[in-house]
PDB file of C-alpha atoms (C1' of nucleotides) in Angstrom:
ATOM      1  CA  UNK A   1      -0.005   0.002   0.005  1.00 82.00           C
ATOM      2  CA  UNK A   2       1.533   3.275  -1.122  1.00 85.00           C
ATOM      3  CA  UNK A   3       1.425   6.334   1.153  1.00 90.00           C
ATOM      4  CA  UNK A   4      -1.897   8.150   0.919  1.00 95.00           C
ATOM      5  CA  UNK A   5      -2.075  11.826   2.058  1.00 95.00           C
ATOM      6  CA  UNK A   6      -5.882  11.549   2.097  1.00 95.00           C
ATOM      7  CA  UNK A   7      -5.515   9.490   5.287  1.00 94.00           C
ATOM      8  CA  UNK A   8      -5.120  11.519   8.351  1.00 92.00           C
ATOM      9  CA  UNK A   9      -2.374   9.457   9.942  1.00 89.00           C
ATOM     10  CA  UNK A  10      -0.368   8.861   6.865  1.00 94.00           C
ATOM     11  CA  UNK A  11       3.149  10.432   7.238  1.00 94.00           C
ATOM     12  CA  UNK A  12       2.884  11.675   3.646  1.00 95.00           C
ATOM     13  CA  UNK A  13       0.295  14.189   4.811  1.00 95.00           C
ATOM     14  CA  UNK A  14       2.779  15.623   7.312  1.00 94.00           C
ATOM     15  CA  UNK A  15       5.370  15.780   4.598  1.00 96.00           C
ATOM     16  CA  UNK A  16       3.012  17.416   2.209  1.00 96.00           C
ATOM     17  CA  UNK A  17       2.267  20.019   4.835  1.00 94.00           C
ATOM     18  CA  UNK A  18       5.883  20.863   5.286  1.00 95.00           C
ATOM     19  CA  UNK A  19       6.740  21.150   1.696  1.00 96.00           C
ATOM     20  CA  UNK A  20       3.777  23.386   1.069  1.00 94.00           C
ATOM     21  CA  UNK A  21       4.807  25.620   3.962  1.00 95.00           C
ATOM     22  CA  UNK A  22       5.147  29.214   3.227  1.00 94.00           C
ATOM     23  CA  UNK A  23       8.824  29.476   4.250  1.00 96.00           C
ATOM     24  CA  UNK A  24       9.872  26.139   2.927  1.00 97.00           C
ATOM     25  CA  UNK A  25       8.777  26.977  -0.577  1.00 97.00           C
ATOM     26  CA  UNK A  26      10.680  30.239  -0.631  1.00 97.00           C
ATOM     27  CA  UNK A  27      13.804  28.932   1.104  1.00 97.00           C
ATOM     28  CA  UNK A  28      14.112  25.985  -1.283  1.00 98.00           C
ATOM     29  CA  UNK A  29      13.668  28.305  -4.256  1.00 97.00           C
ATOM     30  CA  UNK A  30      16.388  30.584  -2.864  1.00 97.00           C
ATOM     31  CA  UNK A  31      18.878  27.712  -2.907  1.00 98.00           C
ATOM     32  CA  UNK A  32      18.177  26.952  -6.499  1.00 97.00           C
ATOM     33  CA  UNK A  33      21.320  28.557  -7.912  1.00 97.00           C
ATOM     34  CA  UNK A  34      23.697  27.304  -5.340  1.00 97.00           C
ATOM     35  CA  UNK A  35      24.750  27.426  -1.673  1.00 97.00           C
ATOM     36  CA  UNK A  36      23.703  30.443   0.267  1.00 97.00           C
ATOM     37  CA  UNK A  37      24.550  31.890   3.724  1.00 97.00           C
ATOM     38  CA  UNK A  38      22.063  32.179   6.477  1.00 97.00           C
ATOM     39  CA  UNK A  39      22.042  36.002   6.191  1.00 96.00           C
ATOM     40  CA  UNK A  40      21.646  35.866   2.385  1.00 96.00           C
ATOM     41  CA  UNK A  41      18.548  33.699   2.628  1.00 97.00           C
ATOM     42  CA  UNK A  42      17.144  35.858   5.335  1.00 96.00           C
ATOM     43  CA  UNK A  43      17.581  38.945   3.185  1.00 95.00           C
ATOM     44  CA  UNK A  44      16.016  37.313   0.156  1.00 95.00           C
ATOM     45  CA  UNK A  45      13.006  35.862   1.947  1.00 96.00           C
ATOM     46  CA  UNK A  46      11.567  39.169   3.092  1.00 95.00           C
ATOM     47  CA  UNK A  47       9.853  39.146   6.439  1.00 94.00           C
ATOM     48  CA  UNK A  48      11.173  35.755   7.722  1.00 96.00           C
ATOM     49  CA  UNK A  49      12.268  35.987  11.359  1.00 95.00           C
ATOM     50  CA  UNK A  50      15.485  34.520  12.519  1.00 96.00           C
ATOM     51  CA  UNK A  51      13.562  31.953  14.489  1.00 96.00           C
ATOM     52  CA  UNK A  52      11.409  30.805  11.670  1.00 96.00           C
ATOM     53  CA  UNK A  53      14.327  30.609   9.242  1.00 97.00           C
ATOM     54  CA  UNK A  54      16.449  28.592  11.644  1.00 97.00           C
ATOM     55  CA  UNK A  55      13.467  26.267  12.321  1.00 96.00           C
ATOM     56  CA  UNK A  56      12.673  25.770   8.618  1.00 97.00           C
ATOM     57  CA  UNK A  57      16.300  25.132   7.725  1.00 97.00           C
ATOM     58  CA  UNK A  58      16.658  22.590  10.589  1.00 96.00           C
ATOM     59  CA  UNK A  59      13.595  20.827   9.372  1.00 96.00           C
ATOM     60  CA  UNK A  60      14.920  20.743   5.798  1.00 97.00           C
ATOM     61  CA  UNK A  61      18.164  19.345   7.154  1.00 96.00           C
ATOM     62  CA  UNK A  62      16.463  16.626   9.123  1.00 95.00           C
ATOM     63  CA  UNK A  63      14.452  15.676   6.079  1.00 96.00           C
ATOM     64  CA  UNK A  64      17.510  15.437   3.913  1.00 97.00           C
ATOM     65  CA  UNK A  65      16.592  18.248   1.571  1.00 98.00           C
ATOM     66  CA  UNK A  66      19.342  20.612   2.607  1.00 97.00           C
ATOM     67  CA  UNK A  67      22.848  20.367   3.896  1.00 97.00           C
ATOM     68  CA  UNK A  68      24.407  22.734   6.490  1.00 97.00           C
ATOM     69  CA  UNK A  69      28.121  23.421   6.246  1.00 96.00           C
ATOM     70  CA  UNK A  70      30.048  25.399   8.853  1.00 94.00           C
ATOM     71  CA  UNK A  71      33.229  26.956   7.653  1.00 92.00           C
ATOM     72  CA  UNK A  72      35.816  27.396  10.452  1.00 84.00           C
ATOM     73  CA  UNK A  73      36.455  31.009  10.068  1.00 84.00           C
ATOM     74  CA  UNK A  74      36.125  34.187  12.110  1.00 81.00           C
ATOM     75  CA  UNK A  75      33.445  35.404  11.731  1.00 84.00           C
ATOM     76  CA  UNK A  76      31.735  32.030  11.172  1.00 88.00           C
ATOM     77  CA  UNK A  77      30.306  31.324   7.733  1.00 94.00           C
ATOM     78  CA  UNK A  78      27.462  28.801   7.507  1.00 96.00           C
ATOM     79  CA  UNK A  79      26.284  27.698   4.016  1.00 97.00           C
ATOM     80  CA  UNK A  80      23.167  25.858   3.085  1.00 98.00           C
ATOM     81  CA  UNK A  81      22.761  23.832  -0.075  1.00 98.00           C
ATOM     82  CA  UNK A  82      20.184  21.631  -1.647  1.00 98.00           C
ATOM     83  CA  UNK A  83      20.794  17.899  -1.700  1.00 98.00           C
ATOM     84  CA  UNK A  84      19.763  15.923  -4.806  1.00 98.00           C
ATOM     85  CA  UNK A  85      16.593  15.084  -3.012  1.00 98.00           C
ATOM     86  CA  UNK A  86      16.007  18.794  -2.319  1.00 98.00           C
ATOM     87  CA  UNK A  87      16.733  19.608  -5.994  1.00 98.00           C
ATOM     88  CA  UNK A  88      14.013  17.179  -7.021  1.00 98.00           C
ATOM     89  CA  UNK A  89      11.604  19.527  -5.272  1.00 97.00           C
ATOM     90  CA  UNK A  90      12.539  22.565  -7.343  1.00 98.00           C
ATOM     91  CA  UNK A  91      10.278  21.718 -10.256  1.00 98.00           C
ATOM     92  CA  UNK A  92       7.089  21.049  -8.228  1.00 97.00           C
ATOM     93  CA  UNK A  93       7.620  24.177  -6.065  1.00 97.00           C
ATOM     94  CA  UNK A  94       8.646  26.241  -9.006  1.00 97.00           C
ATOM     95  CA  UNK A  95       5.499  25.327 -10.715  1.00 97.00           C
ATOM     96  CA  UNK A  96       3.450  26.336  -7.667  1.00 97.00           C
ATOM     97  CA  UNK A  97       5.197  29.696  -7.396  1.00 97.00           C
ATOM     98  CA  UNK A  98       4.741  30.263 -11.058  1.00 97.00           C
ATOM     99  CA  UNK A  99       1.092  29.449 -10.786  1.00 97.00           C
ATOM    100  CA  UNK A 100       0.639  32.024  -7.934  1.00 97.00           C
ATOM    101  CA  UNK A 101       2.342  34.820  -9.852  1.00 96.00           C
ATOM    102  CA  UNK A 102       0.736  34.062 -13.254  1.00 97.00           C
ATOM    103  CA  UNK A 103      -2.762  33.741 -11.917  1.00 97.00           C
ATOM    104  CA  UNK A 104      -2.792  36.330  -9.277  1.00 97.00           C
ATOM    105  CA  UNK A 105      -4.711  38.745 -11.439  1.00 97.00           C
ATOM    106  CA  UNK A 106      -7.470  36.284 -12.101  1.00 97.00           C
ATOM    107  CA  UNK A 107      -7.808  35.470  -8.488  1.00 97.00           C
ATOM    108  CA  UNK A 108      -8.044  39.121  -7.616  1.00 96.00           C
ATOM    109  CA  UNK A 109     -10.721  39.669 -10.149  1.00 96.00           C
ATOM    110  CA  UNK A 110     -12.698  36.701  -8.820  1.00 96.00           C
ATOM    111  CA  UNK A 111     -12.403  38.184  -5.300  1.00 95.00           C
ATOM    112  CA  UNK A 112     -13.826  41.462  -6.518  1.00 93.00           C
ATOM    113  CA  UNK A 113     -16.626  39.747  -8.383  1.00 94.00           C
ATOM    114  CA  UNK A 114     -17.393  37.710  -5.283  1.00 92.00           C
ATOM    115  CA  UNK A 115     -17.561  40.837  -3.091  1.00 88.00           C
ATOM    116  CA  UNK A 116     -20.460  42.046  -5.350  1.00 82.00           C
TER     117      UNK A 116
ATOM    118  CA  UNK B   1       6.741  44.778 -12.068  1.00 81.00           C
ATOM    119  CA  UNK B   2       5.352  41.264 -11.804  1.00 86.00           C
ATOM    120  CA  UNK B   3       4.196  39.846  -8.438  1.00 91.00           C
ATOM    121  CA  UNK B   4       7.036  38.662  -6.287  1.00 95.00           C
ATOM    122  CA  UNK B   5       6.330  36.187  -3.414  1.00 95.00           C
ATOM    123  CA  UNK B   6       9.732  36.946  -1.844  1.00 95.00           C
ATOM    124  CA  UNK B   7       8.330  40.356  -0.898  1.00 94.00           C
ATOM    125  CA  UNK B   8       6.502  40.223   2.353  1.00 91.00           C
ATOM    126  CA  UNK B   9       3.560  42.404   1.303  1.00 89.00           C
ATOM    127  CA  UNK B  10       3.096  41.078  -2.292  1.00 94.00           C
ATOM    128  CA  UNK B  11      -0.357  39.548  -2.577  1.00 94.00           C
ATOM    129  CA  UNK B  12       1.132  36.523  -4.439  1.00 95.00           C
ATOM    130  CA  UNK B  13       2.653  35.439  -1.180  1.00 95.00           C
ATOM    131  CA  UNK B  14      -0.710  35.154   0.466  1.00 94.00           C
ATOM    132  CA  UNK B  15      -1.961  33.373  -2.490  1.00 96.00           C
ATOM    133  CA  UNK B  16       0.901  30.940  -2.454  1.00 96.00           C
ATOM    134  CA  UNK B  17       0.246  30.375   1.187  1.00 94.00           C
ATOM    135  CA  UNK B  18      -3.372  29.422   0.469  1.00 95.00           C
ATOM    136  CA  UNK B  19      -2.738  27.096  -2.458  1.00 96.00           C
ATOM    137  CA  UNK B  20      -0.152  25.197  -0.529  1.00 95.00           C
ATOM    138  CA  UNK B  21      -2.504  24.884   2.513  1.00 95.00           C
ATOM    139  CA  UNK B  22      -2.938  21.248   3.724  1.00 94.00           C
ATOM    140  CA  UNK B  23      -6.723  21.115   3.148  1.00 97.00           C
ATOM    141  CA  UNK B  24      -6.728  23.191  -0.030  1.00 97.00           C
ATOM    142  CA  UNK B  25      -4.377  20.737  -1.762  1.00 97.00           C
ATOM    143  CA  UNK B  26      -6.500  17.615  -0.872  1.00 97.00           C
ATOM    144  CA  UNK B  27      -9.821  19.365  -1.589  1.00 98.00           C
ATOM    145  CA  UNK B  28      -8.746  20.523  -5.117  1.00 98.00           C
ATOM    146  CA  UNK B  29      -7.440  17.089  -5.859  1.00 97.00           C
ATOM    147  CA  UNK B  30     -10.715  15.516  -4.661  1.00 97.00           C
ATOM    148  CA  UNK B  31     -12.580  17.608  -7.285  1.00 98.00           C
ATOM    149  CA  UNK B  32     -10.345  16.479 -10.132  1.00 97.00           C
ATOM    150  CA  UNK B  33     -12.793  13.961 -11.609  1.00 97.00           C
ATOM    151  CA  UNK B  34     -15.912  16.026 -11.368  1.00 97.00           C
ATOM    152  CA  UNK B  35     -18.315  17.677  -8.998  1.00 98.00           C
ATOM    153  CA  UNK B  36     -18.577  16.377  -5.462  1.00 97.00           C
ATOM    154  CA  UNK B  37     -20.984  16.952  -2.554  1.00 97.00           C
ATOM    155  CA  UNK B  38     -19.892  18.365   0.755  1.00 97.00           C
ATOM    156  CA  UNK B  39     -20.134  15.107   2.544  1.00 96.00           C
ATOM    157  CA  UNK B  40     -18.235  13.302  -0.260  1.00 96.00           C
ATOM    158  CA  UNK B  41     -15.355  15.666   0.080  1.00 97.00           C
ATOM    159  CA  UNK B  42     -15.494  15.389   3.827  1.00 96.00           C
ATOM    160  CA  UNK B  43     -15.300  11.614   3.724  1.00 95.00           C
ATOM    161  CA  UNK B  44     -12.497  11.671   1.240  1.00 96.00           C
ATOM    162  CA  UNK B  45     -10.355  14.118   3.052  1.00 97.00           C
ATOM    163  CA  UNK B  46      -9.930  12.118   6.197  1.00 95.00           C
ATOM    164  CA  UNK B  47      -9.758  14.178   9.396  1.00 94.00           C
ATOM    165  CA  UNK B  48     -11.033  17.489   8.085  1.00 96.00           C
ATOM    166  CA  UNK B  49     -13.528  19.107  10.411  1.00 95.00           C
ATOM    167  CA  UNK B  50     -16.803  20.479   9.101  1.00 96.00           C
ATOM    168  CA  UNK B  51     -15.634  23.982   9.952  1.00 96.00           C
ATOM    169  CA  UNK B  52     -12.292  23.743   8.140  1.00 96.00           C
ATOM    170  CA  UNK B  53     -13.883  22.173   5.122  1.00 97.00           C
ATOM    171  CA  UNK B  54     -16.549  24.923   4.968  1.00 97.00           C
ATOM    172  CA  UNK B  55     -13.802  27.635   5.420  1.00 96.00           C
ATOM    173  CA  UNK B  56     -11.617  26.064   2.822  1.00 97.00           C
ATOM    174  CA  UNK B  57     -14.387  25.759   0.278  1.00 97.00           C
ATOM    175  CA  UNK B  58     -15.514  29.340   0.857  1.00 96.00           C
ATOM    176  CA  UNK B  59     -12.068  30.575   0.265  1.00 96.00           C
ATOM    177  CA  UNK B  60     -11.733  28.554  -2.915  1.00 97.00           C
ATOM    178  CA  UNK B  61     -15.077  29.984  -4.042  1.00 97.00           C
ATOM    179  CA  UNK B  62     -14.002  33.577  -3.348  1.00 96.00           C
ATOM    180  CA  UNK B  63     -10.731  33.047  -5.289  1.00 96.00           C
ATOM    181  CA  UNK B  64     -12.687  31.793  -8.307  1.00 97.00           C
ATOM    182  CA  UNK B  65     -11.228  28.239  -8.127  1.00 98.00           C
ATOM    183  CA  UNK B  66     -14.351  26.411  -7.160  1.00 98.00           C
ATOM    184  CA  UNK B  67     -18.078  26.866  -7.830  1.00 97.00           C
ATOM    185  CA  UNK B  68     -20.848  26.011  -5.344  1.00 97.00           C
ATOM    186  CA  UNK B  69     -24.192  24.864  -6.663  1.00 96.00           C
ATOM    187  CA  UNK B  70     -27.212  24.412  -4.406  1.00 94.00           C
ATOM    188  CA  UNK B  71     -29.777  22.041  -5.802  1.00 92.00           C
ATOM    189  CA  UNK B  72     -33.347  22.889  -4.592  1.00 85.00           C
ATOM    190  CA  UNK B  73     -34.206  19.563  -3.141  1.00 84.00           C
ATOM    191  CA  UNK B  74     -35.078  17.977   0.235  1.00 80.00           C
ATOM    192  CA  UNK B  75     -32.758  17.135   1.648  1.00 84.00           C
ATOM    193  CA  UNK B  76     -30.550  19.808   0.181  1.00 88.00           C
ATOM    194  CA  UNK B  77     -27.694  18.879  -2.187  1.00 94.00           C
ATOM    195  CA  UNK B  78     -24.741  21.057  -2.596  1.00 96.00           C
ATOM    196  CA  UNK B  79     -22.143  20.418  -5.231  1.00 97.00           C
ATOM    197  CA  UNK B  80     -18.648  21.832  -5.608  1.00 98.00           C
ATOM    198  CA  UNK B  81     -16.812  21.830  -8.806  1.00 98.00           C
ATOM    199  CA  UNK B  82     -13.530  23.213 -10.138  1.00 98.00           C
ATOM    200  CA  UNK B  83     -13.590  26.236 -12.445  1.00 98.00           C
ATOM    201  CA  UNK B  84     -11.132  26.364 -15.307  1.00 98.00           C
ATOM    202  CA  UNK B  85      -8.871  28.429 -13.085  1.00 98.00           C
ATOM    203  CA  UNK B  86      -9.147  25.720 -10.433  1.00 98.00           C
ATOM    204  CA  UNK B  87      -8.365  23.002 -12.952  1.00 98.00           C
ATOM    205  CA  UNK B  88      -5.224  24.879 -13.933  1.00 98.00           C
ATOM    206  CA  UNK B  89      -3.946  24.103 -10.365  1.00 98.00           C
ATOM    207  CA  UNK B  90      -4.415  20.405 -10.744  1.00 98.00           C
ATOM    208  CA  UNK B  91      -1.039  19.864 -12.370  1.00 98.00           C
ATOM    209  CA  UNK B  92       1.083  21.828  -9.916  1.00 97.00           C
ATOM    210  CA  UNK B  93      -0.732  20.362  -6.834  1.00 97.00           C
ATOM    211  CA  UNK B  94      -0.673  16.814  -8.350  1.00 97.00           C
ATOM    212  CA  UNK B  95       3.064  17.144  -8.790  1.00 97.00           C
ATOM    213  CA  UNK B  96       3.401  18.192  -5.173  1.00 97.00           C
ATOM    214  CA  UNK B  97       1.298  15.244  -3.913  1.00 97.00           C
ATOM    215  CA  UNK B  98       3.207  12.938  -6.139  1.00 97.00           C
ATOM    216  CA  UNK B  99       6.502  14.187  -4.798  1.00 97.00           C
ATOM    217  CA  UNK B 100       5.401  13.635  -1.219  1.00 97.00           C
ATOM    218  CA  UNK B 101       4.223  10.021  -1.855  1.00 96.00           C
ATOM    219  CA  UNK B 102       7.189   9.061  -4.091  1.00 97.00           C
ATOM    220  CA  UNK B 103       9.914  10.498  -1.765  1.00 97.00           C
ATOM    221  CA  UNK B 104       8.471   9.725   1.624  1.00 97.00           C
ATOM    222  CA  UNK B 105      10.767   6.817   2.004  1.00 96.00           C
ATOM    223  CA  UNK B 106      13.904   8.801   1.303  1.00 97.00           C
ATOM    224  CA  UNK B 107      12.801  11.540   3.688  1.00 97.00           C
ATOM    225  CA  UNK B 108      12.230   8.986   6.445  1.00 95.00           C
ATOM    226  CA  UNK B 109      15.571   7.460   5.965  1.00 96.00           C
ATOM    227  CA  UNK B 110      17.143  10.932   6.193  1.00 96.00           C
ATOM    228  CA  UNK B 111      15.399  11.545   9.402  1.00 94.00           C
ATOM    229  CA  UNK B 112      16.638   8.342  10.881  1.00 93.00           C
ATOM    230  CA  UNK B 113      20.148   9.112   9.754  1.00 93.00           C
ATOM    231  CA  UNK B 114      19.782  12.673  11.287  1.00 91.00           C
ATOM    232  CA  UNK B 115      18.743  11.114  14.631  1.00 87.00           C
ATOM    233  CA  UNK B 116      21.953   9.355  14.851  1.00 81.00           C
TER     234      UNK B 116
ATOM    235  C1'  DC C   1      27.676  35.814  12.016  1.00 68.18           C
ATOM    236  C1'  DG C   2      24.625  32.632  13.224  1.00 68.18           C
ATOM    237  C1'  DG C   3      22.587  31.079  16.181  1.00 68.18           C
ATOM    238  C1'  DT C   4      19.806  29.460  21.180  1.00 68.18           C
ATOM    239  C1'  DA C   5      16.637  30.497  24.939  1.00 68.18           C
ATOM    240  C1'  DT C   6      12.666  32.681  26.791  1.00 68.18           C
ATOM    241  C1'  DC C   7       8.541  34.857  27.073  1.00 68.18           C
ATOM    242  C1'  DC C   8       4.268  36.311  25.152  1.00 68.18           C
ATOM    243  C1'  DT C   9       0.211  36.840  21.973  1.00 68.18           C
ATOM    244  C1'  DC C  10      -2.834  36.006  18.867  1.00 68.18           C
ATOM    245  C1'  DA C  11      -4.563  33.366  15.115  1.00 68.18           C
ATOM    246  C1'  DT C  12      -6.718  29.306  14.154  1.00 68.18           C
ATOM    247  C1'  DA C  13      -7.971  24.528  14.471  1.00 68.18           C
ATOM    248  C1'  DG C  14     -10.992  21.638  16.808  1.00 68.18           C
ATOM    249  C1'  DA C  15     -15.004  20.430  19.690  1.00 68.18           C
ATOM    250  C1'  DT C  16     -19.715  21.226  20.563  1.00 68.18           C
ATOM    251  C1'  DA C  17     -24.297  22.857  20.081  1.00 68.18           C
ATOM    252  C1'  DC C  18     -27.795  24.517  17.251  1.00 68.18           C
ATOM    253  C1'  DT C  19     -30.565  25.506  12.480  1.00 68.18           C
ATOM    254  C1'  DG C  20     -32.861  26.050   7.657  1.00 68.18           C
TER     255       DG C  20
ATOM    256  C1'  DC D   1     -27.577  17.498   4.404  1.00 68.18           C
ATOM    257  C1'  DA D   2     -24.952  21.219   4.846  1.00 68.18           C
ATOM    258  C1'  DG D   3     -24.179  24.335   7.155  1.00 68.18           C
ATOM    259  C1'  DT D   4     -23.639  28.652  11.160  1.00 68.18           C
ATOM    260  C1'  DA D   5     -22.315  30.146  15.924  1.00 68.18           C
ATOM    261  C1'  DT D   6     -19.615  29.932  19.930  1.00 68.18           C
ATOM    262  C1'  DC D   7     -16.099  28.524  22.949  1.00 68.18           C
ATOM    263  C1'  DT D   8     -11.697  26.912  24.098  1.00 68.18           C
ATOM    264  C1'  DA D   9      -6.773  25.755  23.923  1.00 68.18           C
ATOM    265  C1'  DT D  10      -2.744  24.818  21.537  1.00 68.18           C
ATOM    266  C1'  DG D  11       0.780  25.943  19.209  1.00 68.18           C
ATOM    267  C1'  DA D  12       2.758  28.875  15.387  1.00 68.18           C
ATOM    268  C1'  DG D  13       5.324  32.571  15.309  1.00 68.18           C
ATOM    269  C1'  DG D  14       7.118  37.428  16.782  1.00 68.18           C
ATOM    270  C1'  DA D  15      10.022  40.208  20.088  1.00 68.18           C
ATOM    271  C1'  DT D  16      13.768  40.318  22.948  1.00 68.18           C
ATOM    272  C1'  DA D  17      17.948  39.012  25.128  1.00 68.18           C
ATOM    273  C1'  DC D  18      21.986  36.581  25.255  1.00 68.18           C
ATOM    274  C1'  DC D  19      26.020  33.424  23.492  1.00 68.18           C
ATOM    275  C1'  DG D  20      30.107  30.825  20.911  1.00 68.18           C
TER     276       DG D  20
END
DNA sequence: CGGTATCCTCATAGATACTG
DNA sequence: CAGTATCTATGAGGATACCG
């Protein structure tokens, strides 16, 4: 029996939740073109708090989507990069982001029509 | 300037949040093969409360992704169906669900490795 | 620089009860 | 059947302070 996110206790539902998470989507996309430092990601993903970014990155690390590399320098430099598994998420998440930006106008029109 | 979900106040970010929502994903997918009644959707999406399902469906209706049709019968029959705009989300969301089910095993392995 | 720890709040999911 | 209304509590997430 394959995983079934329609079932409430199937682990795939939790996974689906996490990969659709607001910060996860943007963080993964940020790492598309190569390793990035903590502060670079934070600047790129406007509005993410340090706490949430740390939390999101830890979860991605645990799930094997991202690696964390500490360079022994002063000041410390920490770089995050996508694993092959993480890279395999780029297409699905990219499609989602593209949908949101491309269809935003239609959605806003629908909202105005609905208000009336 | 196109919508940019990296910006905290861009409406596309809210939209992205909503289409990645746990219930939204499953509800949209449930409507893939045609109109469904409220109770059918509720049974299919295991664990969703009446409140959350109503809320999710209302949001989808407002955003122009789903239509709501009340059939004047006793007992009342209410059917939900995807609009063309809603159908255009099937591919991106389907890809996301497929990713979650196909890579669940790898993620779980990574989690076990991380624990050690 | 890149965190961790703590506190606090406020949104929202869930449970429950009621209705056209 | 398909909701609405109300209450509660839980936990996501922000603010702040401190640390290696």
